[in-house]
Amino acid sequence: IAGWGVVADVRKHIYEHIQRLSLRFYEDKQTGQMMSRVINDTDLFERLVSHAIPDVFVNILTFVGISVVLFLLNWKLTLLSMMPIPLVILSLRIYAHFVRPAFQNRQKELGDLNAILNDNISGIREIKAFTREADQLKRVGKGIDSYRQSLLSALRLMAIYQPFVDFTSSIGNLVVIFFGGKLALQGTLSVADLVAFFLYLEMFYQPVRNLGGSWEQVQESLAGADRVADLMKEQPELESRKGGIAISKPVEGNISFQDVSFAYTSGEFVLENITFDIPKHNVVALVGPTGVGKSTLVSLIPRFYDVVSGSITIDGMDVRDVSLDSLRKQVSIVLQDVFLFHGTAKENILFGNPEATEDDVVNAAKIANAHEFIMSLPDGYNTMIGERGIKLSGGQKQRLSIARAVLKNSPILILDEATSSVDTETELLIQEALERLMVGKTTIIIAHRLSTIRNADMIVVLEGKHIIE
């Protein structure tokens, strides 16, 4: 119970930590690898807490107790019987040097296998569409074989170590038989004491053998702990400043960019010297070639990333001086690539505001033009929509995400290509929903279609890292 309690606490702590890490951290990480750190590596802690540590403690006490008894019987033979102990201790150090990296490699290969499986299961539609089943079977098979090889490498080391400990223990028995026999023949040690010594000697070496097995568990657990420690060393790139402003009520929505420059990689600027103002309740459209930095620019407002130089203010407050939690509550985002969680339609809408009532959810869905299609689902709002909303069309998923934003009801709204991947009829429904959502909000729209931005108060054209018009 204690072991699994520790594992549960560690997992919660790790997840709390990775939630604080910045988006930049996740850009080159695989979901399966992260899951392996949280689940597989922490699993090993249970063996350490529930088995290895208690076993080590009990065996050390047993070893000390039997050593005292043997010293009382014959201190000379006791010292001779301890001759193999330094060799066992040395072997423990050498074994740890080799087996711990082997266990770490095994955990890495398991994480890689989890990552491959996660990718393939999530992308099963594409695998079928491109008839790549055979190729992906080979890829998964290769991952399974790599994990098996890393596991066998660790097991080989384990198979060598335990017999070596048994062998060194038997050396002690031979030494005691030889010298104990001589003492008995010389009459300096009674046969009864010699027999008693031999009986206790087996009890003396048993903890040594047991410690060898416990040492394996310790090294296996420490290998998992090392991988977890590497993850915990990662520091959040963005954190709320001490004494940061906590915004307690909705902002008016005046946004100002002053000489803003940003780079993902040091020295390689994506945006340079961006300056413009967005008055409250205005609609501003960002246009420009793909990859020019439009999405990056709007990501700086809720501080998914921090500016390299310059400043962004909301109602005169620098976003870096505002607590992250209260800042992000002021911003709603509707993306082109909608992410829906495995659950019901209602649960996904409630993600915008978990405290909302049933009537609030329905009203949000109506504003988003989602109510009608939701009611046509088998269980209405309680219909399971599948992982990432796989049971819904692109337009339906988009309208659910708009309903989520309606429920959040933030004064600043960011629409990132929200209508780019739907047909004309669905676009009209979404556009209608967005117009309702935009009422009374400061809105920034990223779009390529003229129909989406024709009613904007201002259009900002980005090209080559700068505003050109």
PDB file of N, CA, C and O in Angstrom, residues 30-44 47 102-118 140 142-151 220 224 227:
ATOM      1  N   GLN A  30       7.598  13.281 -27.930  1.00  0.00           N
ATOM      2  CA  GLN A  30       6.547  12.367 -28.353  1.00  0.00           C
ATOM      3  C   GLN A  30       5.657  12.040 -27.160  1.00  0.00           C
ATOM      4  O   GLN A  30       6.140  11.835 -26.035  1.00  0.00           O
ATOM      5  N   THR A  31       4.364  11.947 -27.419  1.00  0.00           N
ATOM      6  CA  THR A  31       3.401  11.677 -26.346  1.00  0.00           C
ATOM      7  C   THR A  31       3.716  10.363 -25.645  1.00  0.00           C
ATOM      8  O   THR A  31       3.669  10.267 -24.420  1.00  0.00           O
ATOM      9  N   GLY A  32       4.050   9.334 -26.437  1.00  0.00           N
ATOM     10  CA  GLY A  32       4.334   8.023 -25.850  1.00  0.00           C
ATOM     11  C   GLY A  32       5.520   8.050 -24.903  1.00  0.00           C
ATOM     12  O   GLY A  32       5.517   7.374 -23.863  1.00  0.00           O
ATOM     13  N   GLN A  33       6.553   8.822 -25.256  1.00  0.00           N
ATOM     14  CA  GLN A  33       7.720   8.938 -24.375  1.00  0.00           C
ATOM     15  C   GLN A  33       7.343   9.603 -23.062  1.00  0.00           C
ATOM     16  O   GLN A  33       7.792   9.179 -21.981  1.00  0.00           O
ATOM     17  N   MET A  34       6.533  10.658 -23.132  1.00  0.00           N
ATOM     18  CA  MET A  34       6.106  11.351 -21.919  1.00  0.00           C
ATOM     19  C   MET A  34       5.262  10.435 -21.041  1.00  0.00           C
ATOM     20  O   MET A  34       5.403  10.402 -19.817  1.00  0.00           O
ATOM     21  N   MET A  35       4.377   9.664 -21.665  1.00  0.00           N
ATOM     22  CA  MET A  35       3.542   8.722 -20.915  1.00  0.00           C
ATOM     23  C   MET A  35       4.400   7.666 -20.241  1.00  0.00           C
ATOM     24  O   MET A  35       4.123   7.252 -19.115  1.00  0.00           O
ATOM     25  N   SER A  36       5.458   7.228 -20.922  1.00  0.00           N
ATOM     26  CA  SER A  36       6.347   6.218 -20.354  1.00  0.00           C
ATOM     27  C   SER A  36       7.048   6.743 -19.100  1.00  0.00           C
ATOM     28  O   SER A  36       7.228   6.000 -18.125  1.00  0.00           O
ATOM     29  N   ARG A  37       7.434   8.019 -19.127  1.00  0.00           N
ATOM     30  CA  ARG A  37       8.077   8.609 -17.938  1.00  0.00           C
ATOM     31  C   ARG A  37       7.102   8.625 -16.754  1.00  0.00           C
ATOM     32  O   ARG A  37       7.486   8.335 -15.625  1.00  0.00           O
ATOM     33  N   VAL A  38       5.859   8.990 -17.037  1.00  0.00           N
ATOM     34  CA  VAL A  38       4.871   9.137 -15.965  1.00  0.00           C
ATOM     35  C   VAL A  38       4.406   7.781 -15.437  1.00  0.00           C
ATOM     36  O   VAL A  38       4.195   7.617 -14.237  1.00  0.00           O
ATOM     37  N   ILE A  39       4.260   6.794 -16.316  1.00  0.00           N
ATOM     38  CA  ILE A  39       3.688   5.499 -15.914  1.00  0.00           C
ATOM     39  C   ILE A  39       4.748   4.421 -15.705  1.00  0.00           C
ATOM     40  O   ILE A  39       4.915   3.893 -14.603  1.00  0.00           O
ATOM     41  N   ASN A  40       5.507   4.084 -16.766  1.00  0.00           N
ATOM     42  CA  ASN A  40       6.427   2.945 -16.689  1.00  0.00           C
ATOM     43  C   ASN A  40       7.584   3.178 -15.732  1.00  0.00           C
ATOM     44  O   ASN A  40       7.930   2.301 -14.929  1.00  0.00           O
ATOM     45  N   ASP A  41       8.207   4.359 -15.818  1.00  0.00           N
ATOM     46  CA  ASP A  41       9.366   4.618 -14.960  1.00  0.00           C
ATOM     47  C   ASP A  41       8.978   4.703 -13.486  1.00  0.00           C
ATOM     48  O   ASP A  41       9.717   4.244 -12.610  1.00  0.00           O
ATOM     49  N   THR A  42       7.823   5.287 -13.204  1.00  0.00           N
ATOM     50  CA  THR A  42       7.402   5.403 -11.807  1.00  0.00           C
ATOM     51  C   THR A  42       6.917   4.072 -11.245  1.00  0.00           C
ATOM     52  O   THR A  42       6.922   3.885 -10.025  1.00  0.00           O
ATOM     53  N   ASP A  43       6.497   3.153 -12.107  1.00  0.00           N
ATOM     54  CA  ASP A  43       6.110   1.811 -11.653  1.00  0.00           C
ATOM     55  C   ASP A  43       7.226   1.156 -10.844  1.00  0.00           C
ATOM     56  O   ASP A  43       6.981   0.401  -9.896  1.00  0.00           O
ATOM     57  N   LEU A  44       8.469   1.440 -11.241  1.00  0.00           N
ATOM     58  CA  LEU A  44       9.622   0.821 -10.593  1.00  0.00           C
ATOM     59  C   LEU A  44       9.789   1.297  -9.154  1.00  0.00           C
ATOM     60  O   LEU A  44      10.438   0.618  -8.347  1.00  0.00           O
ATOM     61  N   ARG A  47       8.572  -1.183  -6.410  1.00  0.00           N
ATOM     62  CA  ARG A  47       9.491  -2.258  -6.022  1.00  0.00           C
ATOM     63  C   ARG A  47      10.516  -1.750  -5.014  1.00  0.00           C
ATOM     64  O   ARG A  47      10.901  -2.467  -4.090  1.00  0.00           O
ATOM     65  N   ALA A 102      21.972  -0.309 -18.358  1.00  0.00           N
ATOM     66  CA  ALA A 102      21.194  -1.301 -19.116  1.00  0.00           C
ATOM     67  C   ALA A 102      19.706  -1.150 -18.819  1.00  0.00           C
ATOM     68  O   ALA A 102      18.867  -1.233 -19.727  1.00  0.00           O
ATOM     69  N   PHE A 103      19.373  -0.936 -17.545  1.00  0.00           N
ATOM     70  CA  PHE A 103      17.971  -0.720 -17.176  1.00  0.00           C
ATOM     71  C   PHE A 103      17.446   0.594 -17.764  1.00  0.00           C
ATOM     72  O   PHE A 103      16.294   0.680 -18.205  1.00  0.00           O
ATOM     73  N   GLN A 104      18.297   1.622 -17.772  1.00  0.00           N
ATOM     74  CA  GLN A 104      17.889   2.911 -18.359  1.00  0.00           C
ATOM     75  C   GLN A 104      17.593   2.752 -19.848  1.00  0.00           C
ATOM     76  O   GLN A 104      16.610   3.304 -20.369  1.00  0.00           O
ATOM     77  N   ASN A 105      18.443   1.991 -20.540  1.00  0.00           N
ATOM     78  CA  ASN A 105      18.223   1.757 -21.965  1.00  0.00           C
ATOM     79  C   ASN A 105      16.939   0.969 -22.194  1.00  0.00           C
ATOM     80  O   ASN A 105      16.198   1.233 -23.149  1.00  0.00           O
ATOM     81  N   ARG A 106      16.670   0.012 -21.299  1.00  0.00           N
ATOM     82  CA  ARG A 106      15.430  -0.757 -21.423  1.00  0.00           C
ATOM     83  C   ARG A 106      14.218   0.158 -21.291  1.00  0.00           C
ATOM     84  O   ARG A 106      13.266   0.067 -22.065  1.00  0.00           O
ATOM     85  N   GLN A 107      14.251   1.078 -20.321  1.00  0.00           N
ATOM     86  CA  GLN A 107      13.139   2.010 -20.140  1.00  0.00           C
ATOM     87  C   GLN A 107      13.004   2.959 -21.334  1.00  0.00           C
ATOM     88  O   GLN A 107      11.890   3.302 -21.733  1.00  0.00           O
ATOM     89  N   LYS A 108      14.139   3.361 -21.910  1.00  0.00           N
ATOM     90  CA  LYS A 108      14.092   4.229 -23.098  1.00  0.00           C
ATOM     91  C   LYS A 108      13.442   3.499 -24.265  1.00  0.00           C
ATOM     92  O   LYS A 108      12.591   4.064 -24.977  1.00  0.00           O
ATOM     93  N   GLU A 109      13.836   2.249 -24.473  1.00  0.00           N
ATOM     94  CA  GLU A 109      13.260   1.476 -25.580  1.00  0.00           C
ATOM     95  C   GLU A 109      11.770   1.246 -25.364  1.00  0.00           C
ATOM     96  O   GLU A 109      10.989   1.239 -26.323  1.00  0.00           O
ATOM     97  N   LEU A 110      11.364   1.063 -24.110  1.00  0.00           N
ATOM     98  CA  LEU A 110       9.941   0.907 -23.812  1.00  0.00           C
ATOM     99  C   LEU A 110       9.198   2.202 -24.135  1.00  0.00           C
ATOM    100  O   LEU A 110       8.091   2.181 -24.684  1.00  0.00           O
ATOM    101  N   GLY A 111       9.810   3.351 -23.801  1.00  0.00           N
ATOM    102  CA  GLY A 111       9.211   4.642 -24.128  1.00  0.00           C
ATOM    103  C   GLY A 111       9.092   4.834 -25.630  1.00  0.00           C
ATOM    104  O   GLY A 111       8.067   5.323 -26.126  1.00  0.00           O
ATOM    105  N   ASP A 112      10.140   4.432 -26.383  1.00  0.00           N
ATOM    106  CA  ASP A 112      10.091   4.535 -27.850  1.00  0.00           C
ATOM    107  C   ASP A 112       8.969   3.672 -28.416  1.00  0.00           C
ATOM    108  O   ASP A 112       8.260   4.083 -29.345  1.00  0.00           O
ATOM    109  N   LEU A 113       8.806   2.478 -27.862  1.00  0.00           N
ATOM    110  CA  LEU A 113       7.744   1.581 -28.325  1.00  0.00           C
ATOM    111  C   LEU A 113       6.376   2.185 -28.037  1.00  0.00           C
ATOM    112  O   LEU A 113       5.480   2.155 -28.889  1.00  0.00           O
ATOM    113  N   ASN A 114       6.213   2.766 -26.857  1.00  0.00           N
ATOM    114  CA  ASN A 114       4.951   3.430 -26.521  1.00  0.00           C
ATOM    115  C   ASN A 114       4.667   4.581 -27.491  1.00  0.00           C
ATOM    116  O   ASN A 114       3.524   4.803 -27.894  1.00  0.00           O
ATOM    117  N   ALA A 115       5.725   5.321 -27.852  1.00  0.00           N
ATOM    118  CA  ALA A 115       5.563   6.454 -28.758  1.00  0.00           C
ATOM    119  C   ALA A 115       5.109   5.991 -30.139  1.00  0.00           C
ATOM    120  O   ALA A 115       4.227   6.597 -30.758  1.00  0.00           O
ATOM    121  N   ILE A 116       5.711   4.902 -30.635  1.00  0.00           N
ATOM    122  CA  ILE A 116       5.327   4.365 -31.943  1.00  0.00           C
ATOM    123  C   ILE A 116       3.872   3.910 -31.928  1.00  0.00           C
ATOM    124  O   ILE A 116       3.093   4.219 -32.840  1.00  0.00           O
ATOM    125  N   LEU A 117       3.496   3.180 -30.875  1.00  0.00           N
ATOM    126  CA  LEU A 117       2.121   2.684 -30.775  1.00  0.00           C
ATOM    127  C   LEU A 117       1.126   3.834 -30.680  1.00  0.00           C
ATOM    128  O   LEU A 117       0.054   3.800 -31.302  1.00  0.00           O
ATOM    129  N   ASN A 118       1.483   4.857 -29.910  1.00  0.00           N
ATOM    130  CA  ASN A 118       0.597   6.013 -29.775  1.00  0.00           C
ATOM    131  C   ASN A 118       0.398   6.709 -31.130  1.00  0.00           C
ATOM    132  O   ASN A 118      -0.725   7.054 -31.508  1.00  0.00           O
ATOM    133  N   VAL A 140       6.582  -1.265 -35.935  1.00  0.00           N
ATOM    134  CA  VAL A 140       6.236  -1.673 -34.568  1.00  0.00           C
ATOM    135  C   VAL A 140       7.037  -2.907 -34.167  1.00  0.00           C
ATOM    136  O   VAL A 140       7.543  -3.003 -33.036  1.00  0.00           O
ATOM    137  N   LYS A 142       9.975  -3.764 -35.205  1.00  0.00           N
ATOM    138  CA  LYS A 142      11.344  -3.333 -34.915  1.00  0.00           C
ATOM    139  C   LYS A 142      11.443  -2.739 -33.521  1.00  0.00           C
ATOM    140  O   LYS A 142      12.412  -2.983 -32.783  1.00  0.00           O
ATOM    141  N   GLY A 143      10.416  -1.941 -33.141  1.00  0.00           N
ATOM    142  CA  GLY A 143      10.393  -1.364 -31.797  1.00  0.00           C
ATOM    143  C   GLY A 143      10.288  -2.440 -30.725  1.00  0.00           C
ATOM    144  O   GLY A 143      10.959  -2.370 -29.678  1.00  0.00           O
ATOM    145  N   ILE A 144       9.468  -3.449 -30.980  1.00  0.00           N
ATOM    146  CA  ILE A 144       9.314  -4.558 -30.025  1.00  0.00           C
ATOM    147  C   ILE A 144      10.624  -5.324 -29.894  1.00  0.00           C
ATOM    148  O   ILE A 144      11.045  -5.687 -28.790  1.00  0.00           O
ATOM    149  N   ASP A 145      11.296  -5.572 -31.036  1.00  0.00           N
ATOM    150  CA  ASP A 145      12.576  -6.301 -30.998  1.00  0.00           C
ATOM    151  C   ASP A 145      13.646  -5.503 -30.264  1.00  0.00           C
ATOM    152  O   ASP A 145      14.455  -6.069 -29.513  1.00  0.00           O
ATOM    153  N   SER A 146      13.662  -4.188 -30.463  1.00  0.00           N
ATOM    154  CA  SER A 146      14.647  -3.339 -29.765  1.00  0.00           C
ATOM    155  C   SER A 146      14.426  -3.391 -28.260  1.00  0.00           C
ATOM    156  O   SER A 146      15.391  -3.474 -27.477  1.00  0.00           O
ATOM    157  N   TYR A 147      13.154  -3.350 -27.860  1.00  0.00           N
ATOM    158  CA  TYR A 147      12.853  -3.442 -26.433  1.00  0.00           C
ATOM    159  C   TYR A 147      13.270  -4.802 -25.887  1.00  0.00           C
ATOM    160  O   TYR A 147      13.849  -4.903 -24.798  1.00  0.00           O
ATOM    161  N   ARG A 148      12.996  -5.867 -26.654  1.00  0.00           N
ATOM    162  CA  ARG A 148      13.372  -7.225 -26.203  1.00  0.00           C
ATOM    163  C   ARG A 148      14.879  -7.340 -26.031  1.00  0.00           C
ATOM    164  O   ARG A 148      15.363  -7.896 -25.036  1.00  0.00           O
ATOM    165  N   GLN A 149      15.641  -6.787 -26.995  1.00  0.00           N
ATOM    166  CA  GLN A 149      17.090  -6.868 -26.899  1.00  0.00           C
ATOM    167  C   GLN A 149      17.622  -6.117 -25.688  1.00  0.00           C
ATOM    168  O   GLN A 149      18.529  -6.583 -24.993  1.00  0.00           O
ATOM    169  N   SER A 150      17.057  -4.927 -25.432  1.00  0.00           N
ATOM    170  CA  SER A 150      17.509  -4.150 -24.264  1.00  0.00           C
ATOM    171  C   SER A 150      17.146  -4.869 -22.967  1.00  0.00           C
ATOM    172  O   SER A 150      17.920  -4.847 -21.999  1.00  0.00           O
ATOM    173  N   LEU A 151      15.998  -5.527 -22.948  1.00  0.00           N
ATOM    174  CA  LEU A 151      15.588  -6.286 -21.766  1.00  0.00           C
ATOM    175  C   LEU A 151      16.512  -7.478 -21.550  1.00  0.00           C
ATOM    176  O   LEU A 151      16.955  -7.746 -20.420  1.00  0.00           O
ATOM    177  N   GLU A 220      17.390  -1.215 -10.662  1.00  0.00           N
ATOM    178  CA  GLU A 220      16.299  -1.086 -11.622  1.00  0.00           C
ATOM    179  C   GLU A 220      15.440   0.133 -11.296  1.00  0.00           C
ATOM    180  O   GLU A 220      15.058   0.905 -12.176  1.00  0.00           O
ATOM    181  N   GLY A 224      14.858   4.003 -13.346  1.00  0.00           N
ATOM    182  CA  GLY A 224      13.613   4.742 -13.583  1.00  0.00           C
ATOM    183  C   GLY A 224      13.656   6.119 -12.945  1.00  0.00           C
ATOM    184  O   GLY A 224      13.198   7.106 -13.534  1.00  0.00           O
ATOM    185  N   ARG A 227      15.529   8.686 -15.044  1.00  0.00           N
ATOM    186  CA  ARG A 227      14.766   9.225 -16.177  1.00  0.00           C
ATOM    187  C   ARG A 227      13.726  10.234 -15.692  1.00  0.00           C
ATOM    188  O   ARG A 227      13.491  11.263 -16.338  1.00  0.00           O
TER     189      ARG A 227
END
